[in-house]
Short mmCIF file of C-alpha atoms in Angstrom, two decimals:
data_model
loop_
_atom_site.label_atom_id
_atom_site.label_comp_id
_atom_site.label_asym_id
_atom_site.label_seq_id
_atom_site.Cartn_x
_atom_site.Cartn_y
_atom_site.Cartn_z
CA MET A 1 77.85 67.37 117.12
CA ARG A 2 74.63 68.78 118.36
CA PHE A 3 76.36 71.21 120.66
CA VAL A 4 78.76 72.30 117.77
CA GLY A 5 75.63 73.10 115.62
CA THR A 6 74.08 75.06 118.56
CA PHE A 7 77.28 76.88 119.20
CA SER A 8 77.74 77.89 115.52
CA PHE A 9 74.16 79.11 115.20
CA ALA A 10 74.25 80.98 118.35
CA PHE A 11 77.57 82.64 117.35
CA CYS A 12 75.86 83.86 114.13
CA LEU A 13 72.85 84.99 115.96
CA VAL A 14 74.87 87.07 118.39
CA HIS A 15 76.82 88.50 115.49
CA LEU A 16 73.63 89.54 113.74
CA VAL A 17 71.96 90.96 116.68
CA TYR A 18 74.79 92.77 118.45
CA ALA A 19 77.68 93.09 116.15
CA GLY A 20 75.88 93.84 112.92
CA SER A 21 74.45 97.12 114.25
CA PRO A 22 71.94 97.36 111.33
CA HIS A 23 70.54 100.70 112.79
CA ARG A 24 73.94 102.24 111.84
CA SER A 25 74.43 100.52 108.53
CA HIS A 26 73.33 101.20 104.95
CA LYS A 27 69.67 101.46 104.03
CA TRP A 28 69.68 98.24 101.91
CA TRP A 29 70.99 96.41 105.05
CA ARG A 30 68.32 97.86 107.22
CA ASN A 31 65.53 96.96 104.71
CA GLY A 32 66.98 93.43 104.38
CA TRP A 33 67.19 93.14 108.15
CA LEU A 34 63.61 94.26 108.54
CA ASN A 35 62.39 91.58 105.90
CA ILE A 36 64.26 88.88 107.89
CA GLN A 37 62.62 89.91 111.12
CA ASN A 38 59.09 89.91 109.45
CA THR A 39 59.62 86.55 107.90
CA ILE A 40 60.88 85.03 111.20
CA ALA A 41 57.94 86.69 113.10
CA GLU A 42 55.30 85.42 110.54
CA ARG A 43 56.55 81.93 110.54
CA ASN A 44 57.40 81.93 114.30
CA LEU A 45 58.98 78.31 113.90
CA THR A 46 58.17 76.51 117.14
CA ASN A 47 60.43 74.30 119.41
CA ASN A 48 59.03 71.79 121.89
CA ASP A 49 61.88 72.49 124.23
CA TRP A 50 60.73 76.00 124.95
CA PRO A 51 57.36 77.19 126.32
CA ASN A 52 55.08 78.42 123.59
CA GLU A 53 53.69 81.70 124.79
CA THR A 54 53.05 83.69 121.68
CA ASN A 55 49.45 82.50 121.53
CA ASP A 56 48.99 81.69 125.19
CA TRP A 57 49.58 84.89 127.00
CA PRO A 58 49.12 84.74 130.79
CA PRO A 59 45.56 85.02 132.13
CA TYR A 60 45.97 88.50 133.77
CA PRO A 61 42.61 89.71 135.06
CA PRO A 62 40.88 92.28 133.01
CA PHE A 63 42.01 95.88 133.58
CA ASN A 64 39.13 97.02 135.70
CA CYS A 65 40.33 100.56 136.71
CA SER A 66 37.67 103.20 136.28
CA LYS A 67 38.10 105.88 133.68
CA LEU A 68 39.28 109.18 135.17
CA SER A 69 36.94 112.30 135.18
CA PRO A 70 38.62 114.88 132.94
CA GLN A 71 40.39 117.76 134.58
CA PRO A 72 38.51 121.07 134.07
CA ASN A 73 41.64 122.66 132.74
CA GLU A 74 44.77 121.60 130.92
CA PRO A 75 47.42 120.56 133.52
CA ILE A 76 49.76 123.43 134.18
CA SER A 77 52.26 121.28 136.07
CA VAL A 78 53.96 117.89 135.45
CA HIS A 79 53.30 117.25 139.22
CA ALA A 80 49.61 117.25 138.65
CA LEU A 81 49.62 114.84 135.56
CA SER A 82 47.19 112.05 135.30
CA PRO A 83 47.29 108.96 132.97
CA SER A 84 44.39 110.66 130.73
CA ASP A 85 46.65 113.82 130.33
CA ILE A 86 49.34 111.95 128.42
CA ASP A 87 49.29 112.69 124.69
CA VAL A 88 52.53 111.10 123.59
CA VAL A 89 54.50 108.04 124.68
CA ALA A 90 58.16 107.38 123.87
CA ALA A 91 60.96 105.05 124.83
CA MET A 92 64.76 104.66 124.84
CA GLY A 93 67.12 101.90 125.69
CA ASP A 94 68.50 98.59 124.41
CA SER A 95 67.10 95.18 123.26
CA LEU A 96 64.87 94.93 126.35
CA THR A 97 62.89 98.01 125.13
CA ALA A 98 63.16 96.98 121.53
CA ALA A 99 61.58 93.69 122.78
CA ASN A 100 64.06 91.24 121.10
CA GLY A 101 62.53 87.84 121.20
CA ALA A 102 59.34 88.85 123.08
CA GLY A 103 57.27 86.62 120.69
CA ALA A 104 59.92 84.00 119.95
CA THR A 105 59.53 80.28 120.62
CA THR A 106 62.92 79.40 118.96
CA ILE A 107 66.45 80.90 119.13
CA ALA A 108 65.87 82.35 115.64
CA GLY A 109 63.02 84.42 116.96
CA VAL A 110 65.40 86.40 119.19
CA LEU A 111 66.59 88.21 116.02
CA VAL A 112 63.20 89.97 115.88
CA ASN A 113 62.27 93.24 117.60
CA TYR A 114 58.81 92.52 118.65
CA ARG A 115 58.42 96.26 119.60
CA GLN A 116 54.67 96.03 119.76
CA MET A 117 55.17 93.79 122.87
CA SER A 118 57.68 96.02 124.58
CA PHE A 119 56.75 96.51 128.29
CA SER A 120 57.06 100.32 128.10
CA ILE A 121 55.98 101.22 124.57
CA GLY A 122 54.24 98.27 122.90
CA GLY A 123 50.77 98.93 121.40
CA ILE A 124 49.65 95.30 120.43
CA GLU A 125 45.87 94.96 120.58
CA ASP A 126 44.66 96.47 123.85
CA VAL A 127 45.27 96.42 127.51
CA ASN A 128 42.79 93.55 128.22
CA SER A 129 44.58 91.50 125.65
CA PHE A 130 48.27 92.38 126.39
CA ILE A 131 49.49 94.56 129.17
CA THR A 132 52.06 97.19 128.38
CA LEU A 133 52.46 100.69 129.87
CA ALA A 134 51.47 102.20 126.60
CA ASN A 135 48.26 100.00 126.40
CA ILE A 136 47.29 101.26 129.89
CA ILE A 137 47.77 104.95 128.85
CA ARG A 138 45.73 104.20 125.67
CA TYR A 139 42.97 103.07 127.94
CA TYR A 140 42.79 106.40 129.55
CA ASN A 141 43.47 108.40 126.37
CA PRO A 142 42.65 106.48 123.11
CA ASN A 143 44.29 109.27 121.08
CA VAL A 144 47.76 108.88 122.57
CA TYR A 145 50.49 108.72 119.93
CA GLY A 146 53.90 107.04 119.86
CA TYR A 147 53.36 103.33 120.78
CA ALA A 148 54.98 100.65 118.71
CA THR A 149 52.63 98.85 116.24
CA GLY A 150 54.73 95.85 114.97
CA VAL A 151 58.16 94.28 114.41
CA GLY A 152 61.02 96.44 113.11
CA VAL A 153 64.28 98.32 113.75
CA ALA A 154 64.42 101.64 115.43
CA ASP A 155 63.83 103.76 112.30
CA SER A 156 61.07 101.54 110.89
CA TYR A 157 57.46 102.75 110.54
CA ASN A 158 56.38 100.30 113.25
CA ALA A 159 58.68 101.61 115.89
CA LYS A 160 57.01 105.07 116.02
CA LEU A 161 58.58 106.70 119.10
CA ASP A 162 60.50 103.56 120.36
CA VAL A 163 64.08 104.65 119.47
CA ALA A 164 65.74 101.80 121.44
CA VAL A 165 68.44 99.96 119.62
CA ALA A 166 69.52 96.35 120.38
CA GLY A 167 73.05 96.12 121.71
CA SER A 168 73.06 99.62 123.05
CA VAL A 169 75.06 100.72 126.09
CA ALA A 170 74.83 103.85 128.18
CA SER A 171 77.29 105.71 125.74
CA ASP A 172 74.69 105.29 122.92
CA LEU A 173 71.84 106.89 124.83
CA PRO A 174 72.64 110.49 124.08
CA ASP A 175 72.34 109.85 120.45
CA GLN A 176 68.99 108.10 120.99
CA ALA A 177 67.95 111.33 122.89
CA VAL A 178 68.83 113.51 119.95
CA ASP A 179 66.98 111.12 117.64
CA LEU A 180 63.84 111.23 119.90
CA VAL A 181 63.86 115.00 120.01
CA ASN A 182 64.13 115.26 116.29
CA LYS A 183 61.30 112.86 115.85
CA LEU A 184 59.10 114.74 118.42
CA ARG A 185 59.79 118.07 116.69
CA THR A 186 59.15 116.85 113.16
CA SER A 187 56.20 114.43 113.68
CA LYS A 188 52.90 115.70 112.31
CA ARG A 189 51.04 113.77 115.08
CA VAL A 190 52.89 115.52 117.84
CA ASN A 191 52.29 119.09 119.11
CA PHE A 192 55.84 119.63 120.41
CA LEU A 193 55.12 122.71 122.57
CA GLU A 194 51.71 121.66 123.82
CA ASP A 195 51.36 117.77 124.17
CA TRP A 196 52.22 116.18 127.51
CA LYS A 197 54.92 113.48 126.86
CA LEU A 198 55.73 110.21 128.86
CA ILE A 199 59.21 108.95 128.11
CA THR A 200 60.62 105.80 129.56
CA VAL A 201 64.39 104.87 129.70
CA LEU A 202 66.03 101.56 130.48
CA ILE A 203 69.76 101.04 129.98
CA GLY A 204 72.70 99.34 131.60
CA GLY A 205 72.37 95.62 130.95
CA ASN A 206 74.88 95.41 128.24
CA ASP A 207 77.28 97.64 130.18
CA LEU A 208 77.30 95.11 133.05
CA CYS A 209 77.60 92.27 130.49
CA ARG A 210 80.94 93.68 129.49
CA VAL A 211 82.36 95.41 132.55
CA CYS A 212 84.79 92.59 133.45
CA LYS A 213 86.42 92.99 130.01
CA LYS A 214 86.62 96.76 129.88
CA PRO A 215 86.24 98.09 133.42
CA GLU A 216 87.23 101.61 132.58
CA LYS A 217 84.93 102.04 129.65
CA PHE A 218 81.92 100.57 131.60
CA SER A 219 82.79 102.11 134.93
CA THR A 220 80.20 103.68 137.20
CA ASP A 221 81.47 107.15 136.50
CA ASN A 222 81.06 106.63 132.71
CA TYR A 223 77.75 105.11 133.00
CA LEU A 224 76.37 108.03 135.01
CA ARG A 225 78.08 110.57 132.84
CA PHE A 226 76.10 109.19 129.75
CA ILE A 227 72.83 109.04 131.71
CA ARG A 228 73.35 112.58 132.91
CA GLU A 229 74.14 113.77 129.47
CA THR A 230 71.00 112.08 128.07
CA LEU A 231 68.71 113.48 130.76
CA ASP A 232 70.35 116.87 130.23
CA ILE A 233 69.36 116.80 126.60
CA LEU A 234 65.78 115.87 127.29
CA HIS A 235 65.60 118.55 130.10
CA LYS A 236 66.94 121.17 127.88
CA GLU A 237 65.12 120.43 124.60
CA VAL A 238 61.73 118.76 125.50
CA PRO A 239 58.87 120.76 127.01
CA LYS A 240 55.94 119.18 129.09
CA ALA A 241 57.47 115.70 129.72
CA ILE A 242 57.69 113.29 132.50
CA VAL A 243 60.68 110.78 132.21
CA ASN A 244 60.63 107.29 133.72
CA VAL A 245 64.07 105.98 134.41
CA VAL A 246 63.67 102.27 135.09
CA GLN A 247 66.31 101.09 137.54
CA ILE A 248 68.95 98.61 136.33
CA PHE A 249 68.22 95.02 137.50
CA GLU A 250 70.43 92.62 139.37
CA ILE A 251 72.01 91.11 136.36
CA THR A 252 73.77 88.25 138.07
CA GLU A 253 70.38 86.57 138.57
CA LEU A 254 70.72 85.51 134.97
CA SER A 255 73.50 82.99 135.95
CA GLN A 256 70.68 80.72 137.29
CA LEU A 257 69.33 80.31 133.75
CA ARG A 258 71.30 77.31 132.48
CA GLY A 259 71.31 75.02 129.48
CA ALA A 260 73.17 74.51 126.21
CA VAL A 261 71.65 77.34 124.36
CA CYS A 262 71.56 79.55 127.48
CA ASP A 263 75.35 79.00 128.16
CA VAL A 264 76.41 79.67 124.52
CA VAL A 265 74.40 82.88 124.30
CA HIS A 266 75.53 84.12 127.72
CA TYR A 267 79.21 83.27 126.80
CA PHE A 268 78.98 85.52 123.82
CA ILE A 269 76.70 88.44 124.92
CA CYS A 270 76.87 88.43 128.78
CA LYS A 271 79.68 86.39 130.14
CA CYS A 272 80.81 88.63 132.95
CA PRO A 273 77.74 88.16 135.34
CA THR A 274 76.84 84.58 134.22
CA LEU A 275 79.87 82.43 133.33
CA THR A 276 82.83 83.68 135.28
CA SER A 277 84.40 82.92 138.62
CA PRO A 278 82.68 83.85 141.86
CA ASP A 279 85.19 86.63 142.47
CA VAL A 280 84.48 88.22 139.09
CA MET A 281 80.68 87.94 139.51
CA ALA A 282 81.07 89.58 142.89
CA GLU A 283 82.80 92.48 141.27
CA VAL A 284 80.05 92.70 138.68
CA ASP A 285 77.55 92.79 141.42
CA ALA A 286 79.41 95.55 143.21
CA VAL A 287 79.43 97.62 139.95
CA ASN A 288 75.73 96.82 139.51
CA LYS A 289 74.95 98.17 142.88
CA ASN A 290 76.99 101.35 142.26
CA TYR A 291 74.92 101.88 139.01
CA GLN A 292 71.84 101.60 141.03
CA GLN A 293 73.01 103.96 143.76
CA GLY A 294 74.37 106.54 141.25
CA LEU A 295 71.08 106.64 139.48
CA THR A 296 69.08 106.99 142.71
CA ASP A 297 71.40 109.97 143.71
CA LEU A 298 71.38 111.66 140.37
CA ILE A 299 67.62 111.71 140.10
CA ALA A 300 67.10 112.69 143.82
CA SER A 301 69.54 115.56 143.40
CA GLY A 302 66.81 117.93 141.97
CA ARG A 303 68.89 118.51 138.86
CA TYR A 304 65.75 117.89 136.77
CA ASP A 305 63.12 119.50 139.08
CA THR A 306 63.95 123.05 138.13
CA ARG A 307 60.72 123.64 135.95
CA ASP A 308 57.00 122.86 136.42
CA ASP A 309 56.68 121.28 132.99
CA PHE A 310 59.57 118.65 133.25
CA THR A 311 60.69 116.07 135.79
CA VAL A 312 62.52 112.68 135.99
CA VAL A 313 61.31 109.88 138.27
CA LEU A 314 63.30 106.83 139.22
CA GLN A 315 61.07 103.60 139.07
CA PRO A 316 62.95 101.00 141.10
CA PHE A 317 60.64 97.90 140.68
CA THR A 318 63.63 95.91 139.14
CA GLU A 319 66.21 96.91 141.88
CA ASP A 320 65.89 93.90 144.10
CA THR A 321 64.10 91.63 141.55
CA GLN A 322 64.83 87.92 141.67
CA LEU A 323 64.05 85.30 139.10
CA PRO A 324 60.43 83.88 139.19
CA LEU A 325 60.67 80.28 140.33
CA LEU A 326 58.58 77.20 139.55
CA PRO A 327 57.16 75.13 142.43
CA SER A 328 60.18 72.88 142.04
CA GLY A 329 62.51 75.77 142.93
CA LEU A 330 63.93 76.11 139.50
CA PRO A 331 63.85 79.36 137.46
CA ASP A 332 60.68 79.81 135.53
CA LYS A 333 61.95 80.20 131.91
CA GLY A 334 58.59 81.07 130.67
CA TYR A 335 59.35 84.79 131.61
CA PHE A 336 62.43 84.75 129.24
CA ALA A 337 63.05 84.37 125.51
CA PRO A 338 64.78 81.29 124.24
CA ASP A 339 68.23 82.93 124.61
CA CYS A 340 67.71 83.19 128.50
CA PHE A 341 68.45 86.81 128.33
CA HIS A 342 65.47 88.85 126.95
CA PHE A 343 61.98 89.01 128.25
CA SER A 344 59.31 86.80 126.84
CA SER A 345 55.70 88.07 126.29
CA THR A 346 55.01 86.98 129.88
CA GLY A 347 58.04 88.79 131.15
CA HIS A 348 57.16 92.11 129.32
CA GLN A 349 53.66 91.93 130.79
CA ALA A 350 54.89 91.43 134.20
CA ALA A 351 57.43 94.26 133.72
CA ALA A 352 54.62 96.49 132.57
CA VAL A 353 52.58 95.80 135.69
CA GLY A 354 55.48 96.56 137.90
CA LEU A 355 56.35 99.79 136.12
CA TRP A 356 52.71 100.99 136.09
CA ASN A 357 52.26 100.23 139.74
CA ASN A 358 55.51 102.08 140.62
CA MET A 359 54.29 105.25 138.85
CA LEU A 360 51.28 105.28 141.29
CA GLU A 361 53.43 104.77 144.35
CA PRO A 362 54.98 107.83 146.17
CA VAL A 363 58.66 108.38 145.85
CA GLY A 364 60.27 106.86 148.84
CA VAL A 365 57.84 104.06 149.30
CA LYS A 366 57.93 102.54 145.69
CA LYS A 367 58.32 98.80 145.52
CA ARG A 368 61.75 97.68 144.80
CA GLN A 369 61.01 94.08 143.76
CA TRP A 370 59.19 92.73 140.73
CA VAL A 371 56.48 90.64 142.44
CA ILE A 372 55.10 88.12 140.06
CA GLY A 373 51.34 88.01 139.95
CA GLU A 374 51.00 91.35 141.84
CA PRO A 375 47.59 93.07 141.36
CA ILE A 376 47.28 95.97 139.03
CA GLU A 377 46.96 99.30 140.90
CA CYS A 378 44.43 101.88 139.98
CA PRO A 379 44.67 105.64 140.21
CA ASN A 380 43.28 107.06 143.44
CA PRO A 381 40.42 109.29 142.46
CA SER A 382 41.29 111.84 145.03
CA PHE A 383 44.96 111.87 143.80
CA PRO A 384 44.95 110.50 140.26
CA TYR A 385 48.38 111.87 139.44
CA PHE A 386 51.68 110.20 138.71
CA TYR A 387 53.97 110.58 141.74
CA THR A 388 57.17 112.58 141.39
CA ASN A 389 59.94 113.94 143.57
CA ARG A 390 57.95 117.10 144.37
CA ASN A 391 54.46 115.66 144.87
CA SER A 392 55.72 112.81 147.22
CA PRO A 393 56.79 114.62 150.35
CA VAL A 394 58.31 112.63 153.23
CA GLY A 395 55.65 111.27 155.46
CA TYR A 396 53.00 111.56 152.74
CA SER A 397 49.70 109.89 153.46
CA GLN A 398 46.54 109.66 151.44
CA SER A 399 44.55 111.51 154.08
CA MET A 400 46.72 114.59 154.02
CA MET A 401 46.51 117.39 151.49
CA SER A 402 49.04 116.76 148.88
CA TYR A 403 51.63 119.01 147.51
CA VAL A 404 49.76 119.38 144.32
CA TYR A 405 46.67 120.58 145.88
CA LEU A 406 48.61 123.06 147.94
CA HIS A 407 50.50 124.17 144.78
CA ASN A 408 47.17 124.65 142.94
CA ILE A 409 45.58 126.63 145.83
CA LEU A 410 48.70 128.75 146.06
CA VAL A 411 48.68 129.45 142.22
CA TYR A 412 45.03 130.33 142.12
CA THR A 413 45.26 132.47 145.37
CA MET A 414 48.17 134.41 143.79
CA MET A 415 46.07 134.82 140.62
CA GLY A 416 43.24 136.21 142.67
CA LEU A 417 45.55 138.59 144.59
CA THR A 418 47.06 139.68 141.52
CA ILE A 419 43.79 140.54 139.89
CA CYS A 420 42.70 142.23 143.10
CA VAL A 421 45.89 144.41 143.19
CA LEU A 422 45.62 145.33 139.51
CA THR A 423 41.86 146.34 139.99
CA ILE A 424 42.81 148.55 142.97
CA THR A 425 45.73 149.98 141.20
CA VAL A 426 43.49 150.92 138.13
CA VAL A 427 40.92 152.52 140.49
CA VAL A 428 43.43 154.60 142.36
CA VAL A 429 45.33 155.68 139.21
CA SER A 430 41.93 156.64 137.63
CA LYS A 431 41.04 158.67 140.68
CA VAL A 432 44.43 160.39 140.68
CA VAL A 433 44.22 161.21 137.09
CA LEU A 434 40.70 162.60 137.42
CA ARG A 435 41.71 164.77 140.42
CA GLN A 436 44.68 165.99 138.39
CA LYS A 437 42.29 167.02 135.50
CA ARG A 438 39.95 168.81 138.01
CA ASN A 439 42.81 170.72 139.52
CA ALA A 440 43.99 171.72 136.09
CA MET A 441 40.57 172.96 135.11
CA LYS A 442 40.31 175.02 138.20
CA SER A 443 43.80 176.54 137.64
CA ASP A 444 42.84 177.49 134.04
CA GLN A 445 39.68 179.31 135.31
CA ILE A 446 41.61 181.37 137.91
CA ASN A 447 44.26 182.35 135.31
CA ASP A 448 41.43 183.42 132.90
CA LEU A 449 40.09 185.73 135.59
CA HIS A 450 43.35 187.32 136.42
CA SER A 451 44.08 187.84 132.71
CA LYS A 452 41.03 190.11 132.10
CA ASP A 453 41.23 194.00 132.18
CA ILE A 454 39.00 195.21 135.16
CA THR A 455 40.11 198.94 135.29
CA GLY A 456 36.80 200.08 133.71
CA PHE A 457 34.64 197.91 136.08
CA LYS A 458 31.88 200.06 137.66
CA ASN A 459 29.85 198.76 140.55
CA PRO A 460 26.09 199.20 139.59
CA ILE A 461 25.26 200.01 143.31
CA TYR A 462 28.09 202.06 144.32
CA ASN A 463 29.79 204.84 142.27
CA TYR A 464 32.55 206.19 144.29
CA SER A 465 33.49 208.84 141.71
CA LYS A 466 30.68 211.00 142.86
CA PHE A 467 32.39 211.68 146.16
CA TYR A 468 35.40 213.29 144.49
#
């Protein structure tokens, strides 16, 4: 009987979170849905069967990185962008970025989008109280805008520039890109043309959850097509931006999270990689790897490195990630919400550390595994920039002069040469014009002499008429 009750509740939960799509429904439904989320979040009903993490966040060490010295001039290249240069943060994706269940201690709490705890865009408290990428950026630039400030759906006030929608798949991402561009253009807090923007994208989990049911719809080709369309929109429409694409994780790892509630939720929302035969799970795993390789190839192609004010960087810290384990060898459920699918507050903070560290690692040597408890890296004072495809040359070492420094030297050298050439040109042209004026004056004087009547001229010394 208890299992039947759990099954029924989980079915309703899944329907509300994934099938209801309140972001696409009428305004009254969206407002009602937001009220439900707020009520659940405020009461936060506890359950002794699940770790209570909402008020017991992990004891991460204080964020002790030194503040960066301000650059003397506004950055002219996305490849010379430091954390303190970021003016705007934004995020796109599904329920992981919407942070469903991040503050939950019961299955009901998974209904809530705890966006303020989202690993990439959450702005709860500060970085020493709760680690998110946005909070780290706030540490370097307190005036940054766009981080989520509370619970709510994608178009709520609290969401700010977190446009992620629970239940989204890759085909929904282009619409999110359009929505984000519109918000960036119309927000009074954003200088669309001048502000440097950091946009983080994570999508694909829901595609893999359904790929065994609709293999054509969720094929690798379709997944990459929608990712490419999304990035093309951002590349075309958004100036001065660096886009993080977080690699899709190994979703079959979720099959290790078992239990009555876990199994029911997985059955309805993510059956393919968790509750199917070994052969089907192997097929899902193969598609998973194809997604990963396709993303890697797309971003490494140079398609989005055609301008100095825009780039896309793959952050692969989730690529080979395995579930964190307890000393007993069992999965540590403390990193997951009560539905055994979404991240808990602990999971979001661990993901934020992994993402931040990846951004400070050169392309080609970025960590591909989420290491629980890994230390938080700090920007190198001699190279405080986020690494990109163009400032991370093969064989890069901290001791060698970086691409960015070479780029800046080249730019300023060319500026100096241009000024020098212009100066010489002005001087030469001025001399030529002056010479032409002098020649013209001499010519006019000669013409004046030739035009005078000299037939009556008599030399005062010699008068030849007396000889005749």
